[in-house]
PDB file of C-alpha atoms in Angstrom:
ATOM      1  CA  MET P   1      51.358  99.411  99.830  1.00  0.00           C
ATOM      2  CA  GLY P   2      52.762  98.286 103.029  1.00  0.00           C
ATOM      3  CA  ASN P   3      52.879 100.910 106.557  1.00  0.00           C
ATOM      4  CA  ALA P   4      56.581  99.502 107.452  1.00  0.00           C
ATOM      5  CA  CYS P   5      60.819  99.669 105.709  1.00  0.00           C
ATOM      6  CA  SER P   6      62.849  97.379 106.869  1.00  0.00           C
ATOM      7  CA  ASP P   7      66.827  98.509 104.954  1.00  0.00           C
ATOM      8  CA  GLY P   8      66.395  98.493 101.941  1.00  0.00           C
ATOM      9  CA  CYS P   9      62.654  98.062 101.420  1.00  0.00           C
ATOM     10  CA  PHE P  10      61.064 101.116  99.686  1.00  0.00           C
ATOM     11  CA  GLY P  11      56.986 100.541  99.291  1.00  0.00           C
ATOM     12  CA  MET P  12      55.737 103.861  99.360  1.00  0.00           C
ATOM     13  CA  LEU P  13      59.242 105.500  99.491  1.00  0.00           C
ATOM     14  CA  GLY P  14      60.611 105.119  96.481  1.00  0.00           C
ATOM     15  CA  GLY P  15      60.349 108.957  95.880  1.00  0.00           C
ATOM     16  CA  ALA P  16      61.474 109.949  99.276  1.00  0.00           C
ATOM     17  CA  ASN P  17      64.728 107.806  99.069  1.00  0.00           C
ATOM     18  CA  GLN P  18      65.532 108.910  95.645  1.00  0.00           C
ATOM     19  CA  LYS P  19      65.776 112.644  97.807  1.00  0.00           C
ATOM     20  CA  GLU P  20      67.782 110.890 100.432  1.00  0.00           C
ATOM     21  CA  LEU P  21      69.908 108.996  97.891  1.00  0.00           C
ATOM     22  CA  ARG P  22      70.922 113.254  96.463  1.00  0.00           C
ATOM     23  CA  ALA P  23      71.338 113.959  99.882  1.00  0.00           C
ATOM     24  CA  CYS P  24      73.854 111.139 100.492  1.00  0.00           C
ATOM     25  CA  LYS P  25      75.840 111.959  96.976  1.00  0.00           C
ATOM     26  CA  GLN P  26      76.377 115.381  98.357  1.00  0.00           C
ATOM     27  CA  LYS P  27      77.620 113.778 101.544  1.00  0.00           C
ATOM     28  CA  LEU P  28      80.117 111.560 100.162  1.00  0.00           C
ATOM     29  CA  LYS P  29      81.446 114.220  97.309  1.00  0.00           C
ATOM     30  CA  LYS P  30      82.319 116.603 100.349  1.00  0.00           C
ATOM     31  CA  LEU P  31      83.843 113.598 102.310  1.00  0.00           C
ATOM     32  CA  ILE P  32      86.082 112.869  99.327  1.00  0.00           C
ATOM     33  CA  ASP P  33      87.247 116.128  97.834  1.00  0.00           C
ATOM     34  CA  GLU P  34      88.403 116.321 101.817  1.00  0.00           C
ATOM     35  CA  ARG P  35      89.450 113.189 102.435  1.00  0.00           C
ATOM     36  CA  ASN P  36      90.733 111.775  98.723  1.00  0.00           C
ATOM     37  CA  CYS P  37      89.485 108.279  99.626  1.00  0.00           C
ATOM     38  CA  ASN P  38      88.050 107.222  96.151  1.00  0.00           C
ATOM     39  CA  PRO P  39      89.947 104.679  95.849  1.00  0.00           C
ATOM     40  CA  ILE P  40      88.927 102.980  99.509  1.00  0.00           C
ATOM     41  CA  LEU P  41      85.126 103.793  98.322  1.00  0.00           C
ATOM     42  CA  VAL P  42      85.750 102.098  95.346  1.00  0.00           C
ATOM     43  CA  ARG P  43      87.207  98.747  96.951  1.00  0.00           C
ATOM     44  CA  LEU P  44      84.175  98.794  99.115  1.00  0.00           C
ATOM     45  CA  ALA P  45      81.708  98.486  96.354  1.00  0.00           C
ATOM     46  CA  TRP P  46      83.887  96.210  94.612  1.00  0.00           C
ATOM     47  CA  HIS P  47      84.552  93.488  97.553  1.00  0.00           C
ATOM     48  CA  ASP P  48      81.079  93.418  98.177  1.00  0.00           C
ATOM     49  CA  SER P  49      79.842  92.869  94.836  1.00  0.00           C
ATOM     50  CA  GLY P  50      82.942  90.375  94.483  1.00  0.00           C
ATOM     51  CA  THR P  51      81.544  87.624  96.071  1.00  0.00           C
ATOM     52  CA  TYR P  52      79.003  86.995  93.343  1.00  0.00           C
ATOM     53  CA  ASP P  53      78.915  83.459  91.920  1.00  0.00           C
ATOM     54  CA  GLN P  54      76.369  83.702  89.093  1.00  0.00           C
ATOM     55  CA  ARG P  55      75.946  79.433  89.361  1.00  0.00           C
ATOM     56  CA  ILE P  56      73.770  79.910  92.685  1.00  0.00           C
ATOM     57  CA  LYS P  57      70.751  81.324  91.955  1.00  0.00           C
ATOM     58  CA  THR P  58      69.078  82.345  95.323  1.00  0.00           C
ATOM     59  CA  PHE P  59      69.002  85.333  97.105  1.00  0.00           C
ATOM     60  CA  PRO P  60      71.221  86.237  99.548  1.00  0.00           C
ATOM     61  CA  GLU P  61      72.829  82.454  99.116  1.00  0.00           C
ATOM     62  CA  CYS P  62      74.363  83.676  95.296  1.00  0.00           C
ATOM     63  CA  GLY P  63      76.570  86.862  97.102  1.00  0.00           C
ATOM     64  CA  GLY P  64      77.002  90.004  95.503  1.00  0.00           C
ATOM     65  CA  ALA P  65      75.992  93.670  95.814  1.00  0.00           C
ATOM     66  CA  ASN P  66      73.854  92.936  99.325  1.00  0.00           C
ATOM     67  CA  GLY P  67      75.912  95.435 101.971  1.00  0.00           C
ATOM     68  CA  ALA P  68      77.179  91.819 103.631  1.00  0.00           C
ATOM     69  CA  ILE P  69      80.327  93.261 103.260  1.00  0.00           C
ATOM     70  CA  ARG P  70      79.543  96.137 106.464  1.00  0.00           C
ATOM     71  CA  PHE P  71      79.347  92.436 108.529  1.00  0.00           C
ATOM     72  CA  ASP P  72      82.350  90.905 110.477  1.00  0.00           C
ATOM     73  CA  PRO P  73      82.130  87.604 108.312  1.00  0.00           C
ATOM     74  CA  GLU P  74      82.830  89.125 105.172  1.00  0.00           C
ATOM     75  CA  MET P  75      84.778  92.467 106.859  1.00  0.00           C
ATOM     76  CA  ASN P  76      87.619  90.181 108.158  1.00  0.00           C
ATOM     77  CA  MET P  77      88.502  88.033 105.085  1.00  0.00           C
ATOM     78  CA  GLY P  78      92.236  88.663 104.287  1.00  0.00           C
ATOM     79  CA  ALA P  79      91.124  90.192 100.971  1.00  0.00           C
ATOM     80  CA  ASN P  80      89.338  92.581 102.750  1.00  0.00           C
ATOM     81  CA  ALA P  81      92.174  94.308 104.829  1.00  0.00           C
ATOM     82  CA  GLY P  82      92.203  97.292 105.376  1.00  0.00           C
ATOM     83  CA  LEU P  83      88.038  98.502 104.780  1.00  0.00           C
ATOM     84  CA  ASP P  84      86.558  98.737 107.841  1.00  0.00           C
ATOM     85  CA  LYS P  85      87.903 102.453 107.221  1.00  0.00           C
ATOM     86  CA  ALA P  86      85.968 102.936 104.067  1.00  0.00           C
ATOM     87  CA  ARG P  87      82.814 101.205 106.021  1.00  0.00           C
ATOM     88  CA  GLY P  88      83.530 104.280 109.496  1.00  0.00           C
ATOM     89  CA  TYR P  89      83.384 106.863 105.984  1.00  0.00           C
ATOM     90  CA  LEU P  90      80.058 105.600 105.423  1.00  0.00           C
ATOM     91  CA  GLU P  91      78.511 104.911 108.806  1.00  0.00           C
ATOM     92  CA  ALA P  92      78.547 108.371 109.619  1.00  0.00           C
ATOM     93  CA  ILE P  93      76.304 109.159 106.458  1.00  0.00           C
ATOM     94  CA  HIS P  94      74.228 106.291 106.821  1.00  0.00           C
ATOM     95  CA  LYS P  95      73.151 106.824 110.390  1.00  0.00           C
ATOM     96  CA  GLU P  96      71.912 110.344 108.974  1.00  0.00           C
ATOM     97  CA  HIS P  97      69.921 107.892 106.510  1.00  0.00           C
ATOM     98  CA  PRO P  98      68.733 105.235 107.628  1.00  0.00           C
ATOM     99  CA  THR P  99      66.126 104.448 105.036  1.00  0.00           C
ATOM    100  CA  VAL P 100      69.105 104.158 102.620  1.00  0.00           C
ATOM    101  CA  SER P 101      70.048 100.493 102.348  1.00  0.00           C
ATOM    102  CA  TRP P 102      73.318  99.666 103.138  1.00  0.00           C
ATOM    103  CA  ALA P 103      73.909  97.287  99.759  1.00  0.00           C
ATOM    104  CA  ASP P 104      72.922 101.200  98.065  1.00  0.00           C
ATOM    105  CA  LEU P 105      75.038 103.317  99.777  1.00  0.00           C
ATOM    106  CA  ILE P 106      78.221 101.671  99.209  1.00  0.00           C
ATOM    107  CA  GLN P 107      77.621 101.505  95.549  1.00  0.00           C
ATOM    108  CA  LEU P 108      76.877 104.822  95.177  1.00  0.00           C
ATOM    109  CA  ALA P 109      80.176 105.969  96.843  1.00  0.00           C
ATOM    110  CA  SER P 110      82.057 103.825  94.458  1.00  0.00           C
ATOM    111  CA  ALA P 111      80.137 105.117  91.455  1.00  0.00           C
ATOM    112  CA  THR P 112      80.616 108.806  92.854  1.00  0.00           C
ATOM    113  CA  ALA P 113      84.729 108.140  93.460  1.00  0.00           C
ATOM    114  CA  ILE P 114      84.495 106.950  89.878  1.00  0.00           C
ATOM    115  CA  GLU P 115      82.916 110.037  88.673  1.00  0.00           C
ATOM    116  CA  MET P 116      85.155 112.895  91.355  1.00  0.00           C
ATOM    117  CA  ALA P 117      88.243 111.578  90.745  1.00  0.00           C
ATOM    118  CA  GLY P 118      87.639 112.583  86.430  1.00  0.00           C
ATOM    119  CA  GLY P 119      86.116 108.907  85.622  1.00  0.00           C
ATOM    120  CA  PRO P 120      83.190 108.495  83.719  1.00  0.00           C
ATOM    121  CA  LYS P 121      78.963 109.270  84.891  1.00  0.00           C
ATOM    122  CA  ILE P 122      78.054 105.287  85.377  1.00  0.00           C
ATOM    123  CA  ASP P 123      74.404 104.973  84.598  1.00  0.00           C
ATOM    124  CA  MET P 124      73.306 103.613  88.393  1.00  0.00           C
ATOM    125  CA  LYS P 125      70.176 102.841  89.662  1.00  0.00           C
ATOM    126  CA  TYR P 126      68.958 102.199  93.414  1.00  0.00           C
ATOM    127  CA  GLY P 127      66.092 100.002  95.153  1.00  0.00           C
ATOM    128  CA  ARG P 128      69.319  97.856  96.554  1.00  0.00           C
ATOM    129  CA  VAL P 129      67.644  95.165  99.791  1.00  0.00           C
ATOM    130  CA  SER P 130      69.959  94.808 102.220  1.00  0.00           C
ATOM    131  CA  VAL P 131      71.004  91.892 103.964  1.00  0.00           C
ATOM    132  CA  THR P 132      70.319  92.213 107.568  1.00  0.00           C
ATOM    133  CA  ASP P 133      72.236  89.668 109.264  1.00  0.00           C
ATOM    134  CA  PRO P 134      75.839  88.408 109.157  1.00  0.00           C
ATOM    135  CA  LYS P 135      74.742  84.679 108.971  1.00  0.00           C
ATOM    136  CA  GLN P 136      73.544  85.864 105.437  1.00  0.00           C
ATOM    137  CA  CYS P 137      77.149  86.417 104.830  1.00  0.00           C
ATOM    138  CA  VAL P 138      79.009  84.077 102.387  1.00  0.00           C
ATOM    139  CA  GLY P 139      81.981  82.175 103.455  1.00  0.00           C
ATOM    140  CA  PRO P 140      85.671  82.351 102.699  1.00  0.00           C
ATOM    141  CA  THR P 141      86.104  79.836 100.148  1.00  0.00           C
ATOM    142  CA  SER P 142      83.742  79.333  96.842  1.00  0.00           C
ATOM    143  CA  ARG P 143      80.367  77.702  97.283  1.00  0.00           C
ATOM    144  CA  GLU P 144      80.687  76.021  93.556  1.00  0.00           C
ATOM    145  CA  GLY P 145      83.352  74.856  91.213  1.00  0.00           C
ATOM    146  CA  PHE P 146      86.740  76.088  93.369  1.00  0.00           C
ATOM    147  CA  LYS P 147      88.689  75.444  95.700  1.00  0.00           C
ATOM    148  CA  GLY P 148      88.967  79.075  97.306  1.00  0.00           C
ATOM    149  CA  ASN P 149      88.099  82.024  95.598  1.00  0.00           C
ATOM    150  CA  ALA P 150      85.120  83.529  97.446  1.00  0.00           C
ATOM    151  CA  GLY P 151      85.875  87.230  96.112  1.00  0.00           C
ATOM    152  CA  LEU P 152      87.875  88.707  93.727  1.00  0.00           C
ATOM    153  CA  PRO P 153      90.586  87.797  91.480  1.00  0.00           C
ATOM    154  CA  ASP P 154      94.129  87.497  94.046  1.00  0.00           C
ATOM    155  CA  GLY P 155      96.857  89.636  92.142  1.00  0.00           C
ATOM    156  CA  ALA P 156      99.255  86.509  92.068  1.00  0.00           C
ATOM    157  CA  PRO P 157      99.828  82.911  92.598  1.00  0.00           C
ATOM    158  CA  PRO P 158      99.066  80.744  93.940  1.00  0.00           C
ATOM    159  CA  PHE P 159      95.446  81.267  93.153  1.00  0.00           C
ATOM    160  CA  GLY P 160      92.660  79.687  95.106  1.00  0.00           C
ATOM    161  CA  CYS P 161      90.524  78.705  92.561  1.00  0.00           C
ATOM    162  CA  GLY P 162      93.532  76.520  91.269  1.00  0.00           C
ATOM    163  CA  ALA P 163      94.573  78.348  87.896  1.00  0.00           C
ATOM    164  CA  LYS P 164      97.714  77.753  86.909  1.00  0.00           C
ATOM    165  CA  THR P 165      98.313  81.014  84.945  1.00  0.00           C
ATOM    166  CA  PRO P 166      97.141  84.445  85.706  1.00  0.00           C
ATOM    167  CA  GLN P 167      94.756  84.828  82.320  1.00  0.00           C
ATOM    168  CA  GLU P 168      93.069  81.297  83.613  1.00  0.00           C
ATOM    169  CA  HIS P 169      92.752  82.580  87.141  1.00  0.00           C
ATOM    170  CA  LEU P 170      91.083  86.162  85.763  1.00  0.00           C
ATOM    171  CA  ARG P 171      88.682  84.127  83.410  1.00  0.00           C
ATOM    172  CA  ASN P 172      87.546  81.565  86.309  1.00  0.00           C
ATOM    173  CA  VAL P 173      86.553  83.917  88.623  1.00  0.00           C
ATOM    174  CA  PHE P 174      85.230  87.026  86.561  1.00  0.00           C
ATOM    175  CA  GLY P 175      83.805  84.977  84.187  1.00  0.00           C
ATOM    176  CA  LYS P 176      82.877  81.476  85.128  1.00  0.00           C
ATOM    177  CA  LYS P 177      81.839  82.911  88.347  1.00  0.00           C
ATOM    178  CA  MET P 178      81.085  86.247  87.949  1.00  0.00           C
ATOM    179  CA  GLY P 179      79.595  86.296  84.162  1.00  0.00           C
ATOM    180  CA  PHE P 180      82.037  89.409  82.444  1.00  0.00           C
ATOM    181  CA  THR P 181      83.572  89.129  79.213  1.00  0.00           C
ATOM    182  CA  ASP P 182      87.128  89.278  78.263  1.00  0.00           C
ATOM    183  CA  GLN P 183      86.299  92.925  77.062  1.00  0.00           C
ATOM    184  CA  GLU P 184      84.334  93.622  80.896  1.00  0.00           C
ATOM    185  CA  ILE P 185      87.589  91.695  82.309  1.00  0.00           C
ATOM    186  CA  VAL P 186      90.140  93.978  80.701  1.00  0.00           C
ATOM    187  CA  ALA P 187      87.445  97.491  80.986  1.00  0.00           C
ATOM    188  CA  LEU P 188      87.196  96.852  84.752  1.00  0.00           C
ATOM    189  CA  SER P 189      90.895  95.868  85.519  1.00  0.00           C
ATOM    190  CA  GLY P 190      91.683  99.503  84.237  1.00  0.00           C
ATOM    191  CA  ALA P 191      89.976 100.481  87.600  1.00  0.00           C
ATOM    192  CA  HIS P 192      93.795 100.363  88.808  1.00  0.00           C
ATOM    193  CA  THR P 193      94.698 103.880  87.836  1.00  0.00           C
ATOM    194  CA  LEU P 194      93.274 104.679  90.946  1.00  0.00           C
ATOM    195  CA  GLY P 195      94.499 103.039  94.322  1.00  0.00           C
ATOM    196  CA  ARG P 196      97.579 101.469  95.954  1.00  0.00           C
ATOM    197  CA  VAL P 197      99.079  98.034  97.272  1.00  0.00           C
ATOM    198  CA  PHE P 198      99.991  98.113 100.683  1.00  0.00           C
ATOM    199  CA  LYS P 199     102.620  95.799 102.565  1.00  0.00           C
ATOM    200  CA  GLU P 200     100.437  95.455 105.454  1.00  0.00           C
ATOM    201  CA  ARG P 201      97.175  94.462 103.363  1.00  0.00           C
ATOM    202  CA  SER P 202      97.740  92.329 100.917  1.00  0.00           C
ATOM    203  CA  GLY P 203     101.880  92.145 101.162  1.00  0.00           C
ATOM    204  CA  ALA P 204     101.862  92.348  97.198  1.00  0.00           C
ATOM    205  CA  CYS P 205     104.985  95.332  96.954  1.00  0.00           C
ATOM    206  CA  PRO P 206     107.451  96.506  99.995  1.00  0.00           C
ATOM    207  CA  PHE P 207     105.625  99.632 101.083  1.00  0.00           C
ATOM    208  CA  GLY P 208     103.872 100.595 103.221  1.00  0.00           C
ATOM    209  CA  TYR P 209     101.682 102.781 105.552  1.00  0.00           C
ATOM    210  CA  GLY P 210     103.528 106.427 106.093  1.00  0.00           C
ATOM    211  CA  GLU P 211     105.622 108.588 104.896  1.00  0.00           C
ATOM    212  CA  GLN P 212     109.453 107.048 105.249  1.00  0.00           C
ATOM    213  CA  ALA P 213     107.707 104.083 103.863  1.00  0.00           C
ATOM    214  CA  ALA P 214     105.943 105.244 101.120  1.00  0.00           C
ATOM    215  CA  SER P 215     106.985 105.046  97.333  1.00  0.00           C
ATOM    216  CA  LYS P 216     108.299 107.868  95.490  1.00  0.00           C
ATOM    217  CA  TYR P 217     105.012 108.671  94.095  1.00  0.00           C
ATOM    218  CA  THR P 218     102.447 108.146  97.502  1.00  0.00           C
ATOM    219  CA  LYS P 219     104.298 110.342  99.870  1.00  0.00           C
ATOM    220  CA  GLY P 220     102.086 113.735 101.143  1.00  0.00           C
ATOM    221  CA  ALA P 221     104.154 116.554  98.657  1.00  0.00           C
ATOM    222  CA  CYS P 222     102.739 114.396  95.449  1.00  0.00           C
ATOM    223  CA  VAL P 223     100.261 116.042  93.347  1.00  0.00           C
ATOM    224  CA  VAL P 224      98.077 113.374  92.437  1.00  0.00           C
ATOM    225  CA  ARG P 225      94.310 114.464  91.918  1.00  0.00           C
ATOM    226  CA  LYS P 226      92.698 115.124  88.920  1.00  0.00           C
ATOM    227  CA  ASP P 227      92.045 119.043  89.730  1.00  0.00           C
ATOM    228  CA  GLY P 228      95.357 119.278  90.850  1.00  0.00           C
ATOM    229  CA  LYS P 229      95.194 120.162  94.273  1.00  0.00           C
ATOM    230  CA  GLN P 230      97.161 119.062  96.876  1.00  0.00           C
ATOM    231  CA  GLY P 231      96.020 115.907  99.512  1.00  0.00           C
ATOM    232  CA  CYS P 232      96.482 112.159  98.747  1.00  0.00           C
ATOM    233  CA  GLY P 233      94.678 110.894 102.071  1.00  0.00           C
ATOM    234  CA  MET P 234      97.171 108.425 103.948  1.00  0.00           C
ATOM    235  CA  VAL P 235     100.422 108.787 103.037  1.00  0.00           C
ATOM    236  CA  GLY P 236     102.110 105.337 101.706  1.00  0.00           C
ATOM    237  CA  GLY P 237     102.243 102.062  99.649  1.00  0.00           C
ATOM    238  CA  ALA P 238     102.243 101.556  96.106  1.00  0.00           C
ATOM    239  CA  ALA P 239     100.378 102.626  92.888  1.00  0.00           C
ATOM    240  CA  TRP P 240      99.950 101.547  89.346  1.00  0.00           C
ATOM    241  CA  THR P 241      99.967 104.842  88.298  1.00  0.00           C
ATOM    242  CA  LYS P 242     101.891 107.661  89.178  1.00  0.00           C
ATOM    243  CA  ASN P 243      98.443 110.307  89.101  1.00  0.00           C
ATOM    244  CA  TRP P 244      96.925 107.109  91.290  1.00  0.00           C
ATOM    245  CA  LEU P 245      93.490 109.540  92.497  1.00  0.00           C
ATOM    246  CA  THR P 246      92.860 110.534  88.522  1.00  0.00           C
ATOM    247  CA  PHE P 247      91.053 108.061  86.885  1.00  0.00           C
ATOM    248  CA  ASP P 248      91.981 108.241  83.212  1.00  0.00           C
ATOM    249  CA  ASN P 249      93.464 105.561  80.759  1.00  0.00           C
ATOM    250  CA  SER P 250      97.278 105.566  81.982  1.00  0.00           C
ATOM    251  CA  TYR P 251      96.895 101.866  83.687  1.00  0.00           C
ATOM    252  CA  PHE P 252      96.828 100.669  80.352  1.00  0.00           C
ATOM    253  CA  SER P 253      98.973 103.197  77.966  1.00  0.00           C
ATOM    254  CA  GLN P 254     101.863 103.605  80.870  1.00  0.00           C
ATOM    255  CA  TYR P 255     102.305  99.654  81.245  1.00  0.00           C
ATOM    256  CA  LYS P 256     106.060 100.048  80.098  1.00  0.00           C
ATOM    257  CA  GLU P 257     106.719 102.700  82.896  1.00  0.00           C
ATOM    258  CA  ALA P 258     105.175 101.033  85.551  1.00  0.00           C
ATOM    259  CA  LEU P 259     107.258  97.408  84.512  1.00  0.00           C
ATOM    260  CA  ASN P 260     110.399  99.008  84.771  1.00  0.00           C
ATOM    261  CA  ASP P 261     109.143 101.274  87.893  1.00  0.00           C
ATOM    262  CA  ASP P 262     110.479  99.928  91.179  1.00  0.00           C
ATOM    263  CA  ASN P 263     108.121 102.692  93.149  1.00  0.00           C
ATOM    264  CA  LEU P 264     105.207 101.263  90.741  1.00  0.00           C
ATOM    265  CA  VAL P 265     103.299  98.098  90.962  1.00  0.00           C
ATOM    266  CA  TYR P 266     101.986  96.079  88.531  1.00  0.00           C
ATOM    267  CA  LEU P 267     100.868  92.374  89.627  1.00  0.00           C
ATOM    268  CA  PRO P 268     101.415  89.058  87.308  1.00  0.00           C
ATOM    269  CA  THR P 269      96.993  90.501  86.676  1.00  0.00           C
ATOM    270  CA  ASP P 270      97.680  93.227  85.165  1.00  0.00           C
ATOM    271  CA  GLU P 271     100.357  91.834  83.134  1.00  0.00           C
ATOM    272  CA  CYS P 272      98.892  88.837  81.055  1.00  0.00           C
ATOM    273  CA  LEU P 273      96.414  91.781  79.802  1.00  0.00           C
ATOM    274  CA  SER P 274      98.769  92.991  77.465  1.00  0.00           C
ATOM    275  CA  THR P 275     100.361  89.317  76.557  1.00  0.00           C
ATOM    276  CA  ASP P 276      97.154  87.564  76.464  1.00  0.00           C
ATOM    277  CA  PRO P 277      95.777  87.630  72.746  1.00  0.00           C
ATOM    278  CA  GLU P 278      92.275  88.029  73.317  1.00  0.00           C
ATOM    279  CA  PHE P 279      93.022  90.231  76.683  1.00  0.00           C
ATOM    280  CA  LYS P 280      95.747  92.290  74.476  1.00  0.00           C
ATOM    281  CA  LYS P 281      93.299  93.443  71.763  1.00  0.00           C
ATOM    282  CA  TYR P 282      91.431  95.452  74.856  1.00  0.00           C
ATOM    283  CA  PHE P 283      94.481  96.020  76.127  1.00  0.00           C
ATOM    284  CA  ASP P 284      95.874  97.745  73.527  1.00  0.00           C
ATOM    285  CA  LYS P 285      92.156  99.568  72.405  1.00  0.00           C
ATOM    286  CA  TYR P 286      92.038 101.442  76.008  1.00  0.00           C
ATOM    287  CA  ALA P 287      95.599 102.609  75.449  1.00  0.00           C
ATOM    288  CA  ALA P 288      94.686 104.818  72.321  1.00  0.00           C
ATOM    289  CA  ASP P 289      91.254 105.734  73.090  1.00  0.00           C
ATOM    290  CA  GLN P 290      89.992 107.119  75.989  1.00  0.00           C
ATOM    291  CA  ALA P 291      86.924 107.789  75.609  1.00  0.00           C
ATOM    292  CA  ALA P 292      86.238 103.798  75.047  1.00  0.00           C
ATOM    293  CA  PHE P 293      87.854 103.018  77.941  1.00  0.00           C
ATOM    294  CA  PHE P 294      85.354 105.025  79.883  1.00  0.00           C
ATOM    295  CA  ALA P 295      82.281 104.070  77.683  1.00  0.00           C
ATOM    296  CA  ASP P 296      83.286  99.968  78.344  1.00  0.00           C
ATOM    297  CA  TYR P 297      84.192 100.733  81.854  1.00  0.00           C
ATOM    298  CA  ALA P 298      81.037 102.157  82.896  1.00  0.00           C
ATOM    299  CA  SER P 299      79.092  99.582  81.321  1.00  0.00           C
ATOM    300  CA  ALA P 300      80.986  96.674  83.367  1.00  0.00           C
ATOM    301  CA  HIS P 301      81.065  99.174  86.545  1.00  0.00           C
ATOM    302  CA  LYS P 302      77.193  99.170  86.134  1.00  0.00           C
ATOM    303  CA  LYS P 303      77.357  95.537  85.731  1.00  0.00           C
ATOM    304  CA  LEU P 304      79.176  94.950  89.004  1.00  0.00           C
ATOM    305  CA  SER P 305      77.177  97.299  91.334  1.00  0.00           C
ATOM    306  CA  GLU P 306      73.902  95.384  90.122  1.00  0.00           C
ATOM    307  CA  LEU P 307      75.231  91.639  90.662  1.00  0.00           C
ATOM    308  CA  GLY P 308      73.200  89.338  92.427  1.00  0.00           C
ATOM    309  CA  CYS P 309      71.064  92.099  93.562  1.00  0.00           C
ATOM    310  CA  LYS P 310      67.379  92.128  94.570  1.00  0.00           C
ATOM    311  CA  TRP P 311      65.768  95.258  94.401  1.00  0.00           C
ATOM    312  CA  GLU P 312      62.850  97.663  96.053  1.00  0.00           C
ATOM    313  CA  PRO P 313      60.603  98.543  93.997  1.00  0.00           C
ATOM    314  CA  ALA P 314      61.033  95.493  91.715  1.00  0.00           C
ATOM    315  CA  GLY P 315      63.270  96.903  88.808  1.00  0.00           C
ATOM    316  CA  GLY P 316      65.397  99.785  91.295  1.00  0.00           C
ATOM    317  CA  PHE P 317      65.012 103.538  90.457  1.00  0.00           C
ATOM    318  CA  LYS P 318      67.133 106.156  89.572  1.00  0.00           C
ATOM    319  CA  ILE P 319      68.229 109.342  91.203  1.00  0.00           C
TER     320      ILE P 319
END
């Protein structure tokens, strides 16, 4: 029954950590309501999980939701530009709840952010073990099979994995590397209903930081929250949807509008979902049925949040 607990080690403290995680969730709700930081918390968790490679069987070499993104070797990868801000938000909470593993806190923040934006409640479990040393981080390139893409897919060519088309790229990274089906790839892509792209981060749009560099949908006066309250967090960038702090199916149902509006973004890896015959089946389904999208997204998000995890206690626990 051990008498010591390191980051992510619960032992007899399982019940105590349930209470700690519930307390963290309340603090996360307050943080999200005040800062309107839903998108960056989701992105932090996705990018932590996104290093997972199903072709590698050992922990933590396989990557995944293990909290490694808090360390500089992963945080400084180009695809993670700007995520140090999200890490800073969570550091204050983790300092007050040090027995909660970083891996759990990151994934809890993401699920809470989705829920607070009007999205589905995700059937999460906890008890993830966190890596404890920067040396346990994955490298910036793929460890198996690809030239690049240790993490999530690129938005536009040239693709790090060597794919010639956006759909091949999505299937390489989300499918061959991470183990997702076509249906799950489309459902997960729907998370682009939240958030923005910034010129200073990915360079994938001409809109950047601040009021003067913002698109017409990302200015300070824009009302984008699900509850209709004022506030959008940091001003600027360009979004996939007009109401980019609301989790709904508008990424699917209003994609033609996005393709024809210079103030919105729709990247090649977004557009291929509506043109590839297999992806299109699910894309059209979610455009027509938000409830179906929510159900499939919640399932895929849960799977993403558990990739590569080592659990203590074995099998994890609910809160």
